[in-house]
């Protein structure tokens, strides 16, 4: 089991460029999440997908879009990157059958927007 | 005011020390309390979780929840250099899908 995988691991963009961050999980989890992690701010939820076919906004959705492509894959798109989106992005998944909503995280994508 | 407050540290201790990490929270609806450990340049991984108030022990780690004070703690006994990481508390009400995270405390255990 690979768990949660993310691509790419690193990316540098110029302001205004677009890109898609990919995430896949092989644990047959229903729910998937995108977070960003910034110094002093902790993990902030961008978007989540409770189940295949549904997506919802989290705490900081502005400037992002998501697609739940199938049960395994959940992508995050930056249409016009801004320096404020420089961050480390984590994808996570969880099994809706677990009472405590334990989330399993990927290794992260480090994004720099110049 | 944030729903979950956590001292960011850094906290530096000698090997073998007892470490106490803490979070306070304001939402009385939280029922599940978790501690995630995050090594440098890695994703967080669940270390322990507790349901409602009380203590839970797992090896050198003890998680403690005091719902009356809205205060949770993680104790690490006989700390090792391999415990050097950032520790994030997280909380869940038991409904919906969202975990609420603290900002994390950076711990360094020195030889």
PDB file of C-alpha atoms in Angstrom:
ATOM      1  CA  UNK A   1       0.000   0.000   0.000  1.00  0.00           C
ATOM      2  CA  UNK A   2       1.395   3.362  -1.026  1.00  0.00           C
ATOM      3  CA  UNK A   3      -1.167   5.232   1.122  1.00  0.00           C
ATOM      4  CA  UNK A   4      -1.597   8.815  -0.093  1.00  0.00           C
ATOM      5  CA  UNK A   5       0.645   9.965  -2.918  1.00  0.00           C
ATOM      6  CA  UNK A   6       1.088  13.508  -4.214  1.00  0.00           C
ATOM      7  CA  UNK A   7       2.707  14.928  -7.323  1.00  0.00           C
ATOM      8  CA  UNK A   8       4.758  16.959  -7.851  1.00  0.00           C
ATOM      9  CA  UNK A   9       6.945  17.146  -4.726  1.00  0.00           C
ATOM     10  CA  UNK A  10       8.249  20.613  -5.583  1.00  0.00           C
ATOM     11  CA  UNK A  11       7.110  23.332  -7.962  1.00  0.00           C
ATOM     12  CA  UNK A  12       8.110  26.897  -8.726  1.00  0.00           C
ATOM     13  CA  UNK A  13       5.613  29.088 -10.587  1.00  0.00           C
ATOM     14  CA  UNK A  14       5.553  32.648 -11.773  1.00  0.00           C
ATOM     15  CA  UNK A  15       2.666  34.904 -10.785  1.00  0.00           C
ATOM     16  CA  UNK A  16      -0.296  34.263 -13.044  1.00  0.00           C
ATOM     17  CA  UNK A  17       0.696  30.740 -14.105  1.00  0.00           C
ATOM     18  CA  UNK A  18      -1.640  27.833 -13.503  1.00  0.00           C
ATOM     19  CA  UNK A  19      -0.994  24.332 -12.266  1.00  0.00           C
ATOM     20  CA  UNK A  20      -2.733  21.245 -10.894  1.00  0.00           C
ATOM     21  CA  UNK A  21      -1.612  19.318  -7.851  1.00  0.00           C
ATOM     22  CA  UNK A  22      -2.441  15.635  -8.029  1.00  0.00           C
ATOM     23  CA  UNK A  23      -3.395  13.344  -5.155  1.00  0.00           C
ATOM     24  CA  UNK A  24      -4.277   9.664  -5.089  1.00  0.00           C
ATOM     25  CA  UNK A  25      -5.032   7.182  -2.295  1.00  0.00           C
ATOM     26  CA  UNK A  26      -5.194   3.398  -2.405  1.00  0.00           C
ATOM     27  CA  UNK A  27      -6.976   2.796   0.921  1.00  0.00           C
ATOM     28  CA  UNK A  28     -10.505   2.864  -0.537  1.00  0.00           C
ATOM     29  CA  UNK A  29     -11.335   5.916   1.575  1.00  0.00           C
ATOM     30  CA  UNK A  30     -14.473   7.901   0.867  1.00  0.00           C
ATOM     31  CA  UNK A  31     -13.268  11.308   2.040  1.00  0.00           C
ATOM     32  CA  UNK A  32     -10.357  13.359   0.754  1.00  0.00           C
ATOM     33  CA  UNK A  33      -8.962  16.747   1.737  1.00  0.00           C
ATOM     34  CA  UNK A  34      -6.586  19.488   0.621  1.00  0.00           C
ATOM     35  CA  UNK A  35      -4.727  21.547   3.223  1.00  0.00           C
ATOM     36  CA  UNK A  36      -2.109  24.228   3.107  1.00  0.00           C
ATOM     37  CA  UNK A  37       0.479  24.618   5.853  1.00  0.00           C
ATOM     38  CA  UNK A  38       2.140  27.943   6.546  1.00  0.00           C
ATOM     39  CA  UNK A  39       4.467  28.931   9.413  1.00  0.00           C
ATOM     40  CA  UNK A  40       2.475  30.011  12.457  1.00  0.00           C
ATOM     41  CA  UNK A  41      -0.846  29.170  10.774  1.00  0.00           C
ATOM     42  CA  UNK A  42      -0.940  25.413  11.098  1.00  0.00           C
ATOM     43  CA  UNK A  43      -2.939  23.268   8.706  1.00  0.00           C
ATOM     44  CA  UNK A  44      -5.790  25.088   7.017  1.00  0.00           C
ATOM     45  CA  UNK A  45      -8.437  23.241   5.039  1.00  0.00           C
ATOM     46  CA  UNK A  46      -8.824  24.450   1.454  1.00  0.00           C
ATOM     47  CA  UNK A  47     -11.417  22.021   0.071  1.00  0.00           C
ATOM     48  CA  UNK A  48     -12.679  18.598   0.918  1.00  0.00           C
ATOM     49  CA  UNK A  49     -14.682  15.837  -0.707  1.00  0.00           C
ATOM     50  CA  UNK A  50     -16.843  13.805   1.636  1.00  0.00           C
ATOM     51  CA  UNK A  51     -17.512  11.214  -1.056  1.00  0.00           C
ATOM     52  CA  UNK A  52     -17.042  10.654  -4.761  1.00  0.00           C
ATOM     53  CA  UNK A  53     -18.987  13.277  -6.672  1.00  0.00           C
ATOM     54  CA  UNK A  54     -19.124  15.896  -3.913  1.00  0.00           C
ATOM     55  CA  UNK A  55     -16.817  18.750  -2.984  1.00  0.00           C
ATOM     56  CA  UNK A  56     -17.102  21.489  -0.376  1.00  0.00           C
ATOM     57  CA  UNK A  57     -15.204  24.606   0.569  1.00  0.00           C
ATOM     58  CA  UNK A  58     -13.015  24.660   3.617  1.00  0.00           C
ATOM     59  CA  UNK A  59     -11.522  27.561   5.512  1.00  0.00           C
ATOM     60  CA  UNK A  60      -9.411  29.103   2.694  1.00  0.00           C
ATOM     61  CA  UNK A  61     -10.890  28.193  -0.732  1.00  0.00           C
ATOM     62  CA  UNK A  62     -10.292  31.456  -2.607  1.00  0.00           C
ATOM     63  CA  UNK A  63      -7.978  31.071  -5.599  1.00  0.00           C
ATOM     64  CA  UNK A  64      -8.365  27.282  -5.771  1.00  0.00           C
ATOM     65  CA  UNK A  65     -10.569  24.748  -7.503  1.00  0.00           C
ATOM     66  CA  UNK A  66     -10.811  21.015  -6.974  1.00  0.00           C
ATOM     67  CA  UNK A  67     -11.937  17.941  -8.859  1.00  0.00           C
ATOM     68  CA  UNK A  68     -12.808  14.575  -7.362  1.00  0.00           C
ATOM     69  CA  UNK A  69     -11.973  12.565 -10.456  1.00  0.00           C
ATOM     70  CA  UNK A  70     -12.975   9.208  -8.958  1.00  0.00           C
ATOM     71  CA  UNK A  71     -12.828   7.558  -5.551  1.00  0.00           C
ATOM     72  CA  UNK A  72      -9.022   7.416  -5.627  1.00  0.00           C
ATOM     73  CA  UNK A  73      -8.067  10.817  -6.999  1.00  0.00           C
ATOM     74  CA  UNK A  74      -8.598  14.399  -5.838  1.00  0.00           C
ATOM     75  CA  UNK A  75      -6.830  17.250  -7.629  1.00  0.00           C
ATOM     76  CA  UNK A  76      -6.268  20.875  -6.631  1.00  0.00           C
ATOM     77  CA  UNK A  77      -5.949  23.559  -9.289  1.00  0.00           C
ATOM     78  CA  UNK A  78      -4.496  27.034  -9.061  1.00  0.00           C
ATOM     79  CA  UNK A  79      -5.851  28.970 -12.029  1.00  0.00           C
ATOM     80  CA  UNK A  80      -3.717  32.107 -11.620  1.00  0.00           C
ATOM     81  CA  UNK A  81      -1.039  31.644  -9.009  1.00  0.00           C
ATOM     82  CA  UNK A  82      -0.214  34.468  -6.570  1.00  0.00           C
ATOM     83  CA  UNK A  83       2.757  34.846  -4.192  1.00  0.00           C
ATOM     84  CA  UNK A  84       0.301  34.444  -1.275  1.00  0.00           C
ATOM     85  CA  UNK A  85      -0.200  30.851  -2.434  1.00  0.00           C
ATOM     86  CA  UNK A  86       3.407  29.978  -1.670  1.00  0.00           C
ATOM     87  CA  UNK A  87       2.970  27.169   0.840  1.00  0.00           C
ATOM     88  CA  UNK A  88       3.245  23.458   1.494  1.00  0.00           C
ATOM     89  CA  UNK A  89       0.150  21.612   0.281  1.00  0.00           C
ATOM     90  CA  UNK A  90      -0.993  18.364   1.842  1.00  0.00           C
ATOM     91  CA  UNK A  91      -3.599  15.955   0.611  1.00  0.00           C
ATOM     92  CA  UNK A  92      -5.279  13.636   3.107  1.00  0.00           C
ATOM     93  CA  UNK A  93      -7.923  10.927   3.108  1.00  0.00           C
ATOM     94  CA  UNK A  94     -10.148   9.322   5.715  1.00  0.00           C
ATOM     95  CA  UNK A  95     -12.547   6.414   6.085  1.00  0.00           C
ATOM     96  CA  UNK A  96     -16.018   7.718   6.886  1.00  0.00           C
ATOM     97  CA  UNK A  97     -16.582   4.569   8.928  1.00  0.00           C
ATOM     98  CA  UNK A  98     -14.034   5.636  11.549  1.00  0.00           C
ATOM     99  CA  UNK A  99     -15.639   7.518  14.418  1.00  0.00           C
ATOM    100  CA  UNK A 100     -12.610   9.706  15.062  1.00  0.00           C
ATOM    101  CA  UNK A 101     -12.162  10.758  11.406  1.00  0.00           C
ATOM    102  CA  UNK A 102      -8.463   9.797  11.427  1.00  0.00           C
ATOM    103  CA  UNK A 103      -6.876  11.377   8.387  1.00  0.00           C
ATOM    104  CA  UNK A 104      -3.919   9.951   6.485  1.00  0.00           C
ATOM    105  CA  UNK A 105      -1.626  12.492   4.887  1.00  0.00           C
ATOM    106  CA  UNK A 106       0.516  12.505   1.805  1.00  0.00           C
ATOM    107  CA  UNK A 107       4.127  13.741   1.776  1.00  0.00           C
ATOM    108  CA  UNK A 108       3.233  17.230   0.588  1.00  0.00           C
ATOM    109  CA  UNK A 109       3.969  19.519  -2.352  1.00  0.00           C
ATOM    110  CA  UNK A 110       6.199  22.527  -1.752  1.00  0.00           C
ATOM    111  CA  UNK A 111       5.021  25.354  -3.986  1.00  0.00           C
ATOM    112  CA  UNK A 112       6.790  28.657  -4.495  1.00  0.00           C
ATOM    113  CA  UNK A 113       5.131  31.436  -6.472  1.00  0.00           C
ATOM    114  CA  UNK A 114       7.492  34.179  -7.599  1.00  0.00           C
TER     115      UNK A 114
ATOM    116  CA  UNK B   1      -9.395  33.999  18.720  1.00  0.00           C
ATOM    117  CA  UNK B   2      -8.573  30.623  17.212  1.00  0.00           C
ATOM    118  CA  UNK B   3     -10.672  27.600  18.133  1.00  0.00           C
ATOM    119  CA  UNK B   4      -7.536  25.689  19.095  1.00  0.00           C
ATOM    120  CA  UNK B   5      -4.484  27.312  20.624  1.00  0.00           C
ATOM    121  CA  UNK B   6      -1.072  25.676  20.771  1.00  0.00           C
ATOM    122  CA  UNK B   7       2.284  27.117  21.783  1.00  0.00           C
ATOM    123  CA  UNK B   8       4.515  26.950  18.678  1.00  0.00           C
ATOM    124  CA  UNK B   9       7.752  26.510  20.631  1.00  0.00           C
ATOM    125  CA  UNK B  10      10.421  25.600  19.785  1.00  0.00           C
ATOM    126  CA  UNK B  11      10.809  23.433  22.845  1.00  0.00           C
ATOM    127  CA  UNK B  12      14.282  22.037  23.442  1.00  0.00           C
ATOM    128  CA  UNK B  13      14.879  19.301  26.043  1.00  0.00           C
ATOM    129  CA  UNK B  14      17.731  16.927  26.919  1.00  0.00           C
ATOM    130  CA  UNK B  15      17.449  13.251  26.058  1.00  0.00           C
ATOM    131  CA  UNK B  16      15.581  11.346  28.750  1.00  0.00           C
ATOM    132  CA  UNK B  17      13.457  14.301  29.853  1.00  0.00           C
ATOM    133  CA  UNK B  18       9.696  14.200  30.296  1.00  0.00           C
ATOM    134  CA  UNK B  19       8.014  16.409  27.730  1.00  0.00           C
ATOM    135  CA  UNK B  20       4.625  18.051  28.146  1.00  0.00           C
ATOM    136  CA  UNK B  21       2.821  19.426  25.092  1.00  0.00           C
ATOM    137  CA  UNK B  22      -0.505  21.208  25.444  1.00  0.00           C
ATOM    138  CA  UNK B  23      -3.471  22.649  23.608  1.00  0.00           C
ATOM    139  CA  UNK B  24      -6.465  24.653  24.714  1.00  0.00           C
ATOM    140  CA  UNK B  25      -9.713  24.918  22.810  1.00  0.00           C
ATOM    141  CA  UNK B  26     -12.922  26.894  22.911  1.00  0.00           C
ATOM    142  CA  UNK B  27     -15.517  24.649  21.217  1.00  0.00           C
ATOM    143  CA  UNK B  28     -17.216  22.456  23.822  1.00  0.00           C
ATOM    144  CA  UNK B  29     -18.623  20.238  21.025  1.00  0.00           C
ATOM    145  CA  UNK B  30     -15.235  18.606  20.401  1.00  0.00           C
ATOM    146  CA  UNK B  31     -15.335  14.951  21.444  1.00  0.00           C
ATOM    147  CA  UNK B  32     -12.328  13.347  19.742  1.00  0.00           C
ATOM    148  CA  UNK B  33      -8.850  14.611  20.496  1.00  0.00           C
ATOM    149  CA  UNK B  34      -5.820  13.626  18.507  1.00  0.00           C
ATOM    150  CA  UNK B  35      -2.112  14.172  18.417  1.00  0.00           C
ATOM    151  CA  UNK B  36      -0.302  14.082  15.090  1.00  0.00           C
ATOM    152  CA  UNK B  37       3.463  13.945  14.744  1.00  0.00           C
ATOM    153  CA  UNK B  38       5.134  15.608  11.771  1.00  0.00           C
ATOM    154  CA  UNK B  39       8.776  15.057  10.945  1.00  0.00           C
ATOM    155  CA  UNK B  40      10.578  17.713   8.957  1.00  0.00           C
ATOM    156  CA  UNK B  41       9.482  17.774   5.309  1.00  0.00           C
ATOM    157  CA  UNK B  42       6.955  14.965   5.845  1.00  0.00           C
ATOM    158  CA  UNK B  43       3.192  14.751   6.192  1.00  0.00           C
ATOM    159  CA  UNK B  44       1.571  14.505   9.635  1.00  0.00           C
ATOM    160  CA  UNK B  45       0.834  11.034  11.002  1.00  0.00           C
ATOM    161  CA  UNK B  46      -1.566  10.119  13.779  1.00  0.00           C
ATOM    162  CA  UNK B  47       0.204   9.381  17.046  1.00  0.00           C
ATOM    163  CA  UNK B  48      -2.683   8.965  19.491  1.00  0.00           C
ATOM    164  CA  UNK B  49      -6.323   9.765  19.930  1.00  0.00           C
ATOM    165  CA  UNK B  50      -8.710   9.861  22.861  1.00  0.00           C
ATOM    166  CA  UNK B  51     -12.451  10.087  23.075  1.00  0.00           C
ATOM    167  CA  UNK B  52     -13.925  12.525  25.618  1.00  0.00           C
ATOM    168  CA  UNK B  53     -12.144  13.076  28.928  1.00  0.00           C
ATOM    169  CA  UNK B  54      -9.512  10.880  30.524  1.00  0.00           C
ATOM    170  CA  UNK B  55      -6.068   9.447  29.921  1.00  0.00           C
ATOM    171  CA  UNK B  56      -4.698   7.076  27.320  1.00  0.00           C
ATOM    172  CA  UNK B  57      -1.257   5.521  27.407  1.00  0.00           C
ATOM    173  CA  UNK B  58       0.748   3.981  24.580  1.00  0.00           C
ATOM    174  CA  UNK B  59       4.313   3.099  25.420  1.00  0.00           C
ATOM    175  CA  UNK B  60       6.197   6.284  26.295  1.00  0.00           C
ATOM    176  CA  UNK B  61       3.261   8.477  25.263  1.00  0.00           C
ATOM    177  CA  UNK B  62       0.290   9.537  27.384  1.00  0.00           C
ATOM    178  CA  UNK B  63      -2.578  11.649  26.104  1.00  0.00           C
ATOM    179  CA  UNK B  64      -4.733  13.477  28.630  1.00  0.00           C
ATOM    180  CA  UNK B  65      -8.012  15.319  28.086  1.00  0.00           C
ATOM    181  CA  UNK B  66      -9.725  17.621  30.567  1.00  0.00           C
ATOM    182  CA  UNK B  67     -12.973  18.700  28.936  1.00  0.00           C
ATOM    183  CA  UNK B  68     -14.030  20.785  31.935  1.00  0.00           C
ATOM    184  CA  UNK B  69     -10.977  23.001  31.399  1.00  0.00           C
ATOM    185  CA  UNK B  70     -10.924  22.570  27.597  1.00  0.00           C
ATOM    186  CA  UNK B  71      -7.308  21.490  27.854  1.00  0.00           C
ATOM    187  CA  UNK B  72      -5.450  18.543  26.350  1.00  0.00           C
ATOM    188  CA  UNK B  73      -1.909  17.327  26.897  1.00  0.00           C
ATOM    189  CA  UNK B  74       0.572  14.895  25.437  1.00  0.00           C
ATOM    190  CA  UNK B  75       3.316  13.590  27.708  1.00  0.00           C
ATOM    191  CA  UNK B  76       6.428  11.916  26.374  1.00  0.00           C
ATOM    192  CA  UNK B  77       8.511   9.948  28.877  1.00  0.00           C
ATOM    193  CA  UNK B  78      12.187   9.163  28.410  1.00  0.00           C
ATOM    194  CA  UNK B  79      12.338  11.413  25.355  1.00  0.00           C
ATOM    195  CA  UNK B  80      14.642  10.380  22.508  1.00  0.00           C
ATOM    196  CA  UNK B  81      16.283  12.345  19.698  1.00  0.00           C
ATOM    197  CA  UNK B  82      13.948  10.456  17.338  1.00  0.00           C
ATOM    198  CA  UNK B  83      11.033  12.261  19.042  1.00  0.00           C
ATOM    199  CA  UNK B  84      12.268  15.533  17.540  1.00  0.00           C
ATOM    200  CA  UNK B  85       9.364  16.666  15.373  1.00  0.00           C
ATOM    201  CA  UNK B  86       6.417  19.031  15.304  1.00  0.00           C
ATOM    202  CA  UNK B  87       3.408  17.835  17.309  1.00  0.00           C
ATOM    203  CA  UNK B  88      -0.018  19.000  16.203  1.00  0.00           C
ATOM    204  CA  UNK B  89      -3.152  18.605  18.254  1.00  0.00           C
ATOM    205  CA  UNK B  90      -6.378  18.059  16.334  1.00  0.00           C
ATOM    206  CA  UNK B  91     -10.009  17.888  17.374  1.00  0.00           C
ATOM    207  CA  UNK B  92     -13.234  16.570  15.937  1.00  0.00           C
ATOM    208  CA  UNK B  93     -16.842  16.998  17.022  1.00  0.00           C
ATOM    209  CA  UNK B  94     -17.960  13.583  15.783  1.00  0.00           C
ATOM    210  CA  UNK B  95     -20.099  15.001  12.986  1.00  0.00           C
ATOM    211  CA  UNK B  96     -19.168  16.184   9.499  1.00  0.00           C
ATOM    212  CA  UNK B  97     -15.692  15.768   8.076  1.00  0.00           C
ATOM    213  CA  UNK B  98     -13.551  18.530   9.466  1.00  0.00           C
ATOM    214  CA  UNK B  99     -10.663  18.221  11.860  1.00  0.00           C
ATOM    215  CA  UNK B 100      -9.556  21.413  13.590  1.00  0.00           C
ATOM    216  CA  UNK B 101      -5.790  21.579  14.042  1.00  0.00           C
ATOM    217  CA  UNK B 102      -3.559  23.510  16.377  1.00  0.00           C
ATOM    218  CA  UNK B 103      -0.589  25.302  14.845  1.00  0.00           C
ATOM    219  CA  UNK B 104       1.872  22.700  16.136  1.00  0.00           C
ATOM    220  CA  UNK B 105       4.700  22.705  18.699  1.00  0.00           C
ATOM    221  CA  UNK B 106       8.221  22.094  17.446  1.00  0.00           C
ATOM    222  CA  UNK B 107      10.135  19.761  19.778  1.00  0.00           C
ATOM    223  CA  UNK B 108      13.871  19.118  19.731  1.00  0.00           C
ATOM    224  CA  UNK B 109      15.373  16.432  21.930  1.00  0.00           C
ATOM    225  CA  UNK B 110      19.099  16.912  22.271  1.00  0.00           C
ATOM    226  CA  UNK B 111      21.783  14.365  23.084  1.00  0.00           C
TER     227      UNK B 111
END
